[in-house]
Steps between C-alpha positions, in 0.01 A plus 500: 500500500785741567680442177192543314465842725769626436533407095171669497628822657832471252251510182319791662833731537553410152154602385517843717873563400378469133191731589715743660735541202248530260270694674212255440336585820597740800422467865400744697740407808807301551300265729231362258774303240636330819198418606378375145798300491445333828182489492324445162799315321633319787213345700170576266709346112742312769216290620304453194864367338432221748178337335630494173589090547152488655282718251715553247680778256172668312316481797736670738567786241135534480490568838790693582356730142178587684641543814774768362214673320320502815839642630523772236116631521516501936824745422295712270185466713648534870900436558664780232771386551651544183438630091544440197623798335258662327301210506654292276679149558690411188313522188120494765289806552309623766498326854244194398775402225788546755345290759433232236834446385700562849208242621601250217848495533465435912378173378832458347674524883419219635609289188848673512485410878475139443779485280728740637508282831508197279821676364628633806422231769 
């Protein structure tokens, strides 16, 4: 459980340190990436890398997809923690389309979880 932890929390520094040079989203205080990190990548995608043997690879990203979306529209809604500049995320418009795709690629994390502590460990 503590490998997976922490393999979790390694692909969430890359994910923000990639954010944070491009400028594809900007939090409001230093706090809130920590946080996200520990928090969102390491025990929320950390523990839903565990039931991929049990439920599987399309289900899991399924999962982990509407649960980042869920993620991105309670920041917009509530949190504000952090933007999108100008409300744009890559080639997406408007905050709907931003949620969307951040959403879909958080089903991504806990695949790259799994393998990164297959790799690792």
């Amino acid at each position: 459980m503590l490998e997976t932890y922490l393999c979790a929390c390694l692909v969430g520094i890359a994910t923000e340190t990639t954010a944070r040079m491009g400028r594809l989203w900007i939090y409001r205080r230093v706090i809130y990436p920590v946080t996200n990190i520990l928090v969102m990548f390491g025990l929320v995608m950390g523990g839903l890398s565990l039931t991929i043997p049990a439920l599987g690879y399309f289900p899991v990203l399924l999962l982990a997809a509407v649960i980042g979306y869920g993620y991105e529209l309670l920041n917009f809604a509530v949190l504000e923690w952090w933007d999108f500049p100008r409300d744009r995320y890559l080639v997406f418009r408007g905050r709907q389309a931003c949620a969307l795709s951040v959403g879909a690629l958080w089903g991504l994390v806990p695949l790259l979880t799994y393998y990164l502590r297959q790799l690792v460990f």
